[in-house]
Structures are given as C-alpha cells and as structure tokens.
Tab-separated table of C-alpha atoms in Angstrom:
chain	number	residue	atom	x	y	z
A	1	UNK	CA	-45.901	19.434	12.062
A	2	UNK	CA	-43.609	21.555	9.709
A	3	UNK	CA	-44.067	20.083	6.059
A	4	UNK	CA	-42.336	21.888	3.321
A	5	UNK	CA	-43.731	21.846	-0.367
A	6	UNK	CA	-42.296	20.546	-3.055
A	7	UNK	CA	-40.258	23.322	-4.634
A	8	UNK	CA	-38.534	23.613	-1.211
A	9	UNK	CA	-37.680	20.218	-1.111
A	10	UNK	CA	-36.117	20.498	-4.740
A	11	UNK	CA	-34.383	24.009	-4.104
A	12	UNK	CA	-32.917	22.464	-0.704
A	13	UNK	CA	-31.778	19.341	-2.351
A	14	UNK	CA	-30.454	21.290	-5.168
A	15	UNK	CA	-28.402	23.550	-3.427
A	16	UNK	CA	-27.224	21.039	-1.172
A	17	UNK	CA	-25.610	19.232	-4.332
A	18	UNK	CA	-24.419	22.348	-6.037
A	19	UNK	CA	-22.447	23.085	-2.764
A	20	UNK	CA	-21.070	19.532	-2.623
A	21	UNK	CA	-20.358	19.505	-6.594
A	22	UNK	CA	-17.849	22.854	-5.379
A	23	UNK	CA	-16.586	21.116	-2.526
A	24	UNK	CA	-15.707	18.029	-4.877
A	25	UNK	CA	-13.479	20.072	-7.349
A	26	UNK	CA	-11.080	21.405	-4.537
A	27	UNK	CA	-9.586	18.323	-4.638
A	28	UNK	CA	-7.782	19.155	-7.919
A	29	UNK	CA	-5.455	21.405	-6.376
A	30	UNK	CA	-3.648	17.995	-4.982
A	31	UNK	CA	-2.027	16.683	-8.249
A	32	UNK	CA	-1.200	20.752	-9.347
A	33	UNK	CA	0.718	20.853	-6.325
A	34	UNK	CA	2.664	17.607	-6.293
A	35	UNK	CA	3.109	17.710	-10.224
A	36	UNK	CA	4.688	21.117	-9.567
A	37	UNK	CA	6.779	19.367	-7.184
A	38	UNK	CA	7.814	17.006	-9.169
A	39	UNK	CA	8.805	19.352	-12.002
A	40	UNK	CA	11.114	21.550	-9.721
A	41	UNK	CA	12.829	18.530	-9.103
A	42	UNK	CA	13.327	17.112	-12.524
A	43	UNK	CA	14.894	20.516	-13.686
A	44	UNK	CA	17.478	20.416	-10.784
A	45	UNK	CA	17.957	16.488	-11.708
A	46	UNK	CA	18.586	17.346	-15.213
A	47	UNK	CA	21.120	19.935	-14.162
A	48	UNK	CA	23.155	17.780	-12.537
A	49	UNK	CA	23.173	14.981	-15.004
A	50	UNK	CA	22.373	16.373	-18.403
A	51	UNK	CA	23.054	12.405	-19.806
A	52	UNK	CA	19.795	10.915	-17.934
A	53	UNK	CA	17.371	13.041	-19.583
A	54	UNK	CA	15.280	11.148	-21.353
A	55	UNK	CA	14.876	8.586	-18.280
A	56	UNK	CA	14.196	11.910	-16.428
A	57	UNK	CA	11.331	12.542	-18.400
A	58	UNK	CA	9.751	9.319	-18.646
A	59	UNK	CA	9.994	9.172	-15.005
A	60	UNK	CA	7.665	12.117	-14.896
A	61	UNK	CA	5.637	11.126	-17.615
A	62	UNK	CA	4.936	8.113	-15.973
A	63	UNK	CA	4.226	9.733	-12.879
A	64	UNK	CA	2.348	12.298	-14.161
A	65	UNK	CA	0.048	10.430	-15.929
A	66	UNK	CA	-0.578	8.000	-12.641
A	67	UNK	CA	-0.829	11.356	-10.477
A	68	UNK	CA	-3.148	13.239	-12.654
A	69	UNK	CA	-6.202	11.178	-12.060
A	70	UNK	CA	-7.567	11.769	-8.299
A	71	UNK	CA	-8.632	14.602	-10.258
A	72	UNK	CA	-10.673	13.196	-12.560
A	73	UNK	CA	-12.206	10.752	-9.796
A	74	UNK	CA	-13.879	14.457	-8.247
A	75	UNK	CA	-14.847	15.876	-11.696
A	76	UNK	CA	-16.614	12.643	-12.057
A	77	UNK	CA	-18.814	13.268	-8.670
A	78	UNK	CA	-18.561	17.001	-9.093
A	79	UNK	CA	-20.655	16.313	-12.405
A	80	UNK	CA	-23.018	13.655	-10.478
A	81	UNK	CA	-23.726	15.646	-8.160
A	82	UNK	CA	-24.250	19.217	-10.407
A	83	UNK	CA	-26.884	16.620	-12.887
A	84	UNK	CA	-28.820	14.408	-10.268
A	85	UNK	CA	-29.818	17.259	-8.188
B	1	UNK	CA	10.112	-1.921	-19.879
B	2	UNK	CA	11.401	-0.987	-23.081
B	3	UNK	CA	12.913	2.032	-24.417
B	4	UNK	CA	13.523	4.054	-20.997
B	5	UNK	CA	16.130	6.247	-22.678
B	6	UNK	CA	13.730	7.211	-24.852
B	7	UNK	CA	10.446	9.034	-23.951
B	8	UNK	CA	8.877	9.445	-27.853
B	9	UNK	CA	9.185	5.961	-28.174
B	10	UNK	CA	8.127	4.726	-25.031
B	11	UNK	CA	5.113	6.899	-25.304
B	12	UNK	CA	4.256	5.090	-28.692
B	13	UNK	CA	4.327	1.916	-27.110
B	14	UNK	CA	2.400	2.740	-24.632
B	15	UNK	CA	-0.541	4.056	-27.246
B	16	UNK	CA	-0.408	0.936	-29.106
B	17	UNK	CA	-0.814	-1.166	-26.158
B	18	UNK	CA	-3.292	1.053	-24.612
B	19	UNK	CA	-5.095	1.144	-27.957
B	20	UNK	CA	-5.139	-3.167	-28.911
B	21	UNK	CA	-6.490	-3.401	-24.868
B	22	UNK	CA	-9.041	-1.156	-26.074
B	23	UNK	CA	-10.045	-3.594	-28.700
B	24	UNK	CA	-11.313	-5.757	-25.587
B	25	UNK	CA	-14.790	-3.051	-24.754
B	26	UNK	CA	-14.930	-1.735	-28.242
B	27	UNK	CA	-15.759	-4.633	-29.766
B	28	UNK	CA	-18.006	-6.007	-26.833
B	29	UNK	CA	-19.945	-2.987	-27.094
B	30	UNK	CA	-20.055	-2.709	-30.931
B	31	UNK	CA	-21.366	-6.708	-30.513
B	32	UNK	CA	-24.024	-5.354	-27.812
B	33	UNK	CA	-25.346	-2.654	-29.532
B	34	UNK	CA	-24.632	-0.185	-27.434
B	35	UNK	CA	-23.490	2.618	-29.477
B	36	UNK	CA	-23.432	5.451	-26.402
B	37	UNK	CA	-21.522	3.318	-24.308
B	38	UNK	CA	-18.857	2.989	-27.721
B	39	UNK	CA	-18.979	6.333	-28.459
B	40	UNK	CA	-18.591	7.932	-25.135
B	41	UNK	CA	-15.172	5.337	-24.420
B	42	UNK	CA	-14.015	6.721	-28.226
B	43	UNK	CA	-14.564	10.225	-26.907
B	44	UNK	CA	-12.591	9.265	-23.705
B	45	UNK	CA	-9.934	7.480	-25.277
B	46	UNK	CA	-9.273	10.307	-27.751
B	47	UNK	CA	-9.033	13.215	-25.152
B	48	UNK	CA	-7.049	11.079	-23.177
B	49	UNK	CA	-4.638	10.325	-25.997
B	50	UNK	CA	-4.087	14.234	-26.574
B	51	UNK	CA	-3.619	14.668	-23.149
B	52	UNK	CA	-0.633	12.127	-22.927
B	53	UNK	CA	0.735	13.838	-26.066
B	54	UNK	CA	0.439	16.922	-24.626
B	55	UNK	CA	2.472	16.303	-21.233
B	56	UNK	CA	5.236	15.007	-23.124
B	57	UNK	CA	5.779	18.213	-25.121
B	58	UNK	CA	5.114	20.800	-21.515
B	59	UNK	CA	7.565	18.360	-20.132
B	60	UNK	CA	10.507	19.141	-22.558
B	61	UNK	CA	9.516	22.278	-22.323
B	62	UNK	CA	9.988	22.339	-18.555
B	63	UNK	CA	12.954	20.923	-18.354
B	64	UNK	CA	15.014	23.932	-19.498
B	65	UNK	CA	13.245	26.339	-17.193
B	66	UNK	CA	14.514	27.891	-13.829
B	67	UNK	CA	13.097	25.296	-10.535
B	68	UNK	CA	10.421	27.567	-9.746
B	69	UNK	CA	9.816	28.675	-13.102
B	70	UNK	CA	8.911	25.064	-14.100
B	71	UNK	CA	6.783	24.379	-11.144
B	72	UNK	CA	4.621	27.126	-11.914
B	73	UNK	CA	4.557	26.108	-15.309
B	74	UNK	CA	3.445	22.132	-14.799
B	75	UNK	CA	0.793	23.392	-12.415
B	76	UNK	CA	-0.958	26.148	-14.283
B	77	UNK	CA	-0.729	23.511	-17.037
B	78	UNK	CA	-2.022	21.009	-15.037
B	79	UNK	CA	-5.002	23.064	-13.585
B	80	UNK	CA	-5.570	23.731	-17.826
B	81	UNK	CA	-5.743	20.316	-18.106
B	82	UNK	CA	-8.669	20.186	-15.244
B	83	UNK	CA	-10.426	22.337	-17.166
B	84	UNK	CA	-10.403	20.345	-20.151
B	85	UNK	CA	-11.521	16.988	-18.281
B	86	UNK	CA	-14.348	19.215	-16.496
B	87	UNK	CA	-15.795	20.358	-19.941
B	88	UNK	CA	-15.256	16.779	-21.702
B	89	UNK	CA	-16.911	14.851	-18.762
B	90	UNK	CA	-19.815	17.733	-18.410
B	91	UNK	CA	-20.554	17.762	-22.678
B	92	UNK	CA	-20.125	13.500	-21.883
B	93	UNK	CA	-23.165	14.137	-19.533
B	94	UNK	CA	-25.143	16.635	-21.201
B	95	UNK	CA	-25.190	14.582	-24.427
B	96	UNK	CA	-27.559	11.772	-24.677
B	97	UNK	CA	-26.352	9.696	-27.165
B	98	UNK	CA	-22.898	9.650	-25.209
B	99	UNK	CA	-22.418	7.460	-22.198
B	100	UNK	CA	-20.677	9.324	-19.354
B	101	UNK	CA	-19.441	6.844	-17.301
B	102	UNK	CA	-17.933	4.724	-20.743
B	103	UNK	CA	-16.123	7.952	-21.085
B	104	UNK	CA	-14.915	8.687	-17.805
B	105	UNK	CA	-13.405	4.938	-18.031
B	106	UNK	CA	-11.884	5.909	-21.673
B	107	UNK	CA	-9.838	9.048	-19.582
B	108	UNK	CA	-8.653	6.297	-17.324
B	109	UNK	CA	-7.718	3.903	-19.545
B	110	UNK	CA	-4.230	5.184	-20.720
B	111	UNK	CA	-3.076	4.992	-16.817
B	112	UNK	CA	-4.729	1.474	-16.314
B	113	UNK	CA	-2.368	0.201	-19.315
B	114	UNK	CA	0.362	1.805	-17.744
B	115	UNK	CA	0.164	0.030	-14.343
B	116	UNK	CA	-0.417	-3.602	-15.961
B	117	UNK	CA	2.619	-2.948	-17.769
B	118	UNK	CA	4.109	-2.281	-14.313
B	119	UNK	CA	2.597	-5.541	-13.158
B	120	UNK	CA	3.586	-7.600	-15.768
B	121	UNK	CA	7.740	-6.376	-15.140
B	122	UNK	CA	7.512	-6.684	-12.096
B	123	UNK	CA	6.036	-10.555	-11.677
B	124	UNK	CA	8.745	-11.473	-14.724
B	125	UNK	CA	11.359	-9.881	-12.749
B	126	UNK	CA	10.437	-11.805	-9.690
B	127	UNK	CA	9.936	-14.813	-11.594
B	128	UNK	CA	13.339	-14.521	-13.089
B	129	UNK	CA	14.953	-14.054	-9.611
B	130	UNK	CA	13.365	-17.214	-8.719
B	131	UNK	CA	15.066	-19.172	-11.597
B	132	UNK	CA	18.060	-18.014	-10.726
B	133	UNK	CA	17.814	-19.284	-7.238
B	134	UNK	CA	16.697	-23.129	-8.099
B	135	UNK	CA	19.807	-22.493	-11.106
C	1	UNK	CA	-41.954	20.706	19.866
C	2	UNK	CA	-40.961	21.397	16.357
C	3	UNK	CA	-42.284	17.804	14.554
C	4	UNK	CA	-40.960	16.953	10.822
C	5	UNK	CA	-42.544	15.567	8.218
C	6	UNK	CA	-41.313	12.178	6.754
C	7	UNK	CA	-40.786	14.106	3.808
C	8	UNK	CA	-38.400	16.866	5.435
C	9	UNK	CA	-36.783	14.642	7.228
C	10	UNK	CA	-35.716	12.622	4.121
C	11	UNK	CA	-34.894	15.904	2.285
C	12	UNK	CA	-32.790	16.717	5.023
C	13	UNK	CA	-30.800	13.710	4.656
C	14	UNK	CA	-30.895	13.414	1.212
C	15	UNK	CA	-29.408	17.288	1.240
C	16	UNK	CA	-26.530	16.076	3.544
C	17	UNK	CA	-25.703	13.517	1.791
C	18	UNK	CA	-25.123	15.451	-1.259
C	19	UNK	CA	-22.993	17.758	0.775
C	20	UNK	CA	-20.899	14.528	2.852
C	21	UNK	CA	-20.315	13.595	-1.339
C	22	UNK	CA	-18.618	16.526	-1.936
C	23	UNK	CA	-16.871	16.765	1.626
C	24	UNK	CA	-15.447	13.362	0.810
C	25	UNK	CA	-13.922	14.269	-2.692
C	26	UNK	CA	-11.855	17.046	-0.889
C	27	UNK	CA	-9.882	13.747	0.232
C	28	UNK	CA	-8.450	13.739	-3.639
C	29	UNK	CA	-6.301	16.212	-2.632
C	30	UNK	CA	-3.673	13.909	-0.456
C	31	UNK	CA	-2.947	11.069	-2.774
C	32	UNK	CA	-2.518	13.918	-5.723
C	33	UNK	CA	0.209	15.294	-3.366
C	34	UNK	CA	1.255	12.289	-2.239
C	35	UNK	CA	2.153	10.630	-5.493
C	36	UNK	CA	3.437	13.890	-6.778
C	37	UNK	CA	5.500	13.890	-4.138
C	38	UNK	CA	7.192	10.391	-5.252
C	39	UNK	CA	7.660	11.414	-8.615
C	40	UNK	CA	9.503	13.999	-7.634
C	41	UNK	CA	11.823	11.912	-5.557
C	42	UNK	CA	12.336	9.474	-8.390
C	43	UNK	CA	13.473	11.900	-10.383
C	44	UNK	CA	16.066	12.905	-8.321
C	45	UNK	CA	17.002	9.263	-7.748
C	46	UNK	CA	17.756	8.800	-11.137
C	47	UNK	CA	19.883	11.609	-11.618
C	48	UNK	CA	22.109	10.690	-8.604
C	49	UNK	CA	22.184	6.636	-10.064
C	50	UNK	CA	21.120	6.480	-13.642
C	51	UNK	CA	21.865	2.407	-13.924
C	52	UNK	CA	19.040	2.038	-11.613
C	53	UNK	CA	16.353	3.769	-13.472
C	54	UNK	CA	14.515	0.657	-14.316
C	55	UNK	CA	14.205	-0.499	-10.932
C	56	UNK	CA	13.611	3.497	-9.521
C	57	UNK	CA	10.671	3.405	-12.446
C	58	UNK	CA	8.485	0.181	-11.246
C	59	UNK	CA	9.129	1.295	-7.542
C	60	UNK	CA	7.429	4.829	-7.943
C	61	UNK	CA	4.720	3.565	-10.171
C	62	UNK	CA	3.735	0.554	-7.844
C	63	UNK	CA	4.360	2.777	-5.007
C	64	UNK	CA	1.728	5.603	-7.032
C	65	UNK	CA	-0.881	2.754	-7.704
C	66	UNK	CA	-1.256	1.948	-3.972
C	67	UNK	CA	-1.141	5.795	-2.647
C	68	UNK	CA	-3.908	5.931	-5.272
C	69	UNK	CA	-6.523	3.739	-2.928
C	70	UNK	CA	-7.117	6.725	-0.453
C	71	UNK	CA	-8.454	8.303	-3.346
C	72	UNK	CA	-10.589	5.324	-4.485
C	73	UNK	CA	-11.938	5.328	-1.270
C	74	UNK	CA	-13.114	8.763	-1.262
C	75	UNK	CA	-14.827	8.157	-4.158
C	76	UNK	CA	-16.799	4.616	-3.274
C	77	UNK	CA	-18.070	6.790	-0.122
C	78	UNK	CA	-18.942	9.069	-1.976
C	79	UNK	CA	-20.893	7.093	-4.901
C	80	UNK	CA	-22.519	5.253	-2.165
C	81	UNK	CA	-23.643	8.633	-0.526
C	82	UNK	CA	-25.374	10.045	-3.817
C	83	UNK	CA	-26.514	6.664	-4.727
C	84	UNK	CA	-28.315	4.563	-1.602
C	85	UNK	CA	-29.399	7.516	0.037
C-alpha cells in the first residue's frame, strides 16, 4: 500500500494549484486581443467619418468596459487557487 | 440613453448611477457590521472608477493613431490594466480586514450598471413600440 | 499491484481538480475575443450610418452580455472544482 506523508500531500496539492492558478491567467490574452481589434477599427471608422466621433468612442467605451471582465473572472480563480493551496 | 454624442458626459452619468446603486450594499453592510465586506467593495469600486476614467483618456488617445499603431496600443494598455486588477485582487486577499470577494464584486459593478441601463432602454423601447401599435 | 491509500487517492483528486480549475479559466479567452470582436464591428457600423447609433449601441451591448455566459460558465465549473472537491 503506497501512503505518502503529509508534506507530500501538501507539496502535490500545492503545486497542482500553482500550475492551475498559471493556467487561469492565460485567459487574459482574450479581451487584449479583441480590444485591439476593436481599436483598429474605430481609427479606420473615425477616418471615414470624422463627425461620429464621440458616438465612436462611446461605442468602445461601452464595449470595452463589458469586454474587459472575462479577465477579471480568471484573476479571481487564479488568486483562489494561488491562496487555498 | 442619453448623451451618445458625448462620451465625458455619458461617462458621468454612468458614475453617478453606478455610484447611488452602490448605496444599495453600502449601506446594508454598514447596517450589518461588516466593515471588511464595506471596505473591500469601497476598494473595488474606487479602482474600478479609475479604470473607467482611464479608458476614456487611452481611447482619445487612440483614435488619432495609425490602425495598427492603435491596436498595439489598447492591448499593451489593456494587459497594464491586468496587471493592476491582479495586484488589487491579490493585496484584496492578502489583507484581512478586506473582503476579497466584496471587492471583486466592487470591479464588476461599473459594467453591471451599464447593462441594466441597457435593459431598462431596451424594455421602454419595446414598450413604446407596443403603444404605438394599440394607437 | 500498486494499492493507494485513501489519503493519496484523495490528494490525487484534490490535485486535479486544482489543475481542471485552471484548465477551465483558459475558456475566458473566447468570449474576451468574441465580444471584442463585436465592438469592433459596431464601430464600424456607426461610421457607415451614424443615425443608427442608438440602436447599433443596445445591440452590441446586449449582444456582449450574452457572449459573456461562456465565460460565466467557465468560472461556476471552476468554483465548483476548487470548492466541493
């Protein structure tokens, strides 16, 4: 019967969570992208019709602020994970 | 919604909405006691404030860049901004006398106001369509 | 025959559940994309029709709220994962 002691268990469970806490906070790189996206575009929209700027940039405001917070839902695990190890 | 032309304002009204909704768990907490759970959503709240600020002003200064110029921009800035959240949610959890999940709910709680304002146009535009029909 | 120990076993599990967390997060980056993506496209639509930037507005953030579940899903997984197990 293999039985492992206790600082085993605690070093396997804490590396286990450490890994997943790194895995977690790739997922930022999905808003970056699409909020670059979305910026390319608004600088070519504002090109071609200089008079809608400011509804340009609430637009992106608007979606920025809905966009930016998938990342915050994987910090928030990320940190779970890194303290309840 | 009010004042699409004009982004500044807009953003104000959003802040004051966002801020007399807040009103709702500040003062249920300040009634319970539970001054970790207030001050973590205060922390929360503030940061996310800034951060709203904040995206107006890279947004401007986006606008007048080349295309690719200004993607690169909004993401660097954006993975900046993940940086900032990481450190305010990890201090959040490191600190005992703040509660971290009151102030992961304070970082959320500019976005939440944003889509009831959605909701609320869009039911009183639906509404109106229907009064128009039995007109 | 290799035999575990309750206690292994349940470190073992508890260990991939910490990792399935953080596998599950990595899910944050589609709807961060995604909703990037829309933005990106509004803005565009209001520069080619600027009387419709009310109506282009509600569409994109409705549209951003419910491209926003995937992500909300990711994360109930994964708070049941660190949590129950």
């Amino acid at each position: 019967m293999v039985s492992f002691s206790p600082e085993v268990v605690d070093s396997i469970i804490r590396t286990a969570s450490l890994i997943g806490a790194g895995l977690a906070v790739i997922a930022g790189i999905g808003p970056g992208i699409g909020m670059g996206y979305a910026a390319g575009a608004a600088t070519e929209a504002v090109r071609r019709q200089p008079e809608a700027r400011g509804a340009i940039i609430t637009t992106m405001l608007l979606g920025q602020v809905i966009s930016g917070s998938t990342g915050i839902y994987s910090l928030v695990i990320a940190i779970f994970l890194i303290f309840s190890g | 919604m009010k004042y699409i032309d004009e982004p500044a304002k807009l953003q104000q009204e959003i802040l004051k909405k966002t801020y007399s909704l807040a009103l709702i768990p500040l003062i249920y907490s300040l009634i319970r006691g539970e001054f970790a759970t207030l001050l973590g959503f205060i922390f929360g709240l503030l940061i996310a404030t800034l951060i709203f600020r904040l995206r107006l002003i890279q947004i401007e200064r986006a606008l007048d860049m080349q295309e690719k110029k200004a993607s690169t921009f909004i993401r660097n800035r954006y993975f900046i901004e993940y940086i900032i959240y990481f450190v305010v949610l990890f201090v959040a959890r490191k600190n005992p006398s703040v509660n971290f999940l009151a102030a992961a709910v304070g970082l959320f709680f500019v976005k939440l106001t944003v889509i009831g304002l959605v909701m609320i146009d869009i039911i009183k535009g639906s509404l109106e369509k229907k009064l128009e029909s039995y007109r | 025959m290799v035999q575990f120990s309750p206690d292994v076993a349940h470190t073992i599990i508890k260990a991939a559940a910490l990792l399935g967390a953080g596998f599950a997060m990595i899910a944050g980056i589609g709807p961060g994309v995604g909703q990037g993506y829309a933005a990106g496209k509004a803005v565009e639509a209001v520069a080619r029709d600027p009387e419709a930037r009310g109506n282009v507005i509600t569409t994109m953030l409705l549209g951003q709220a419910v491209a926003e579940s995937t992500g909300i899903y990711s994360l109930v997984i994964a708070i049941v994962l660190i949590f129950t197990i």
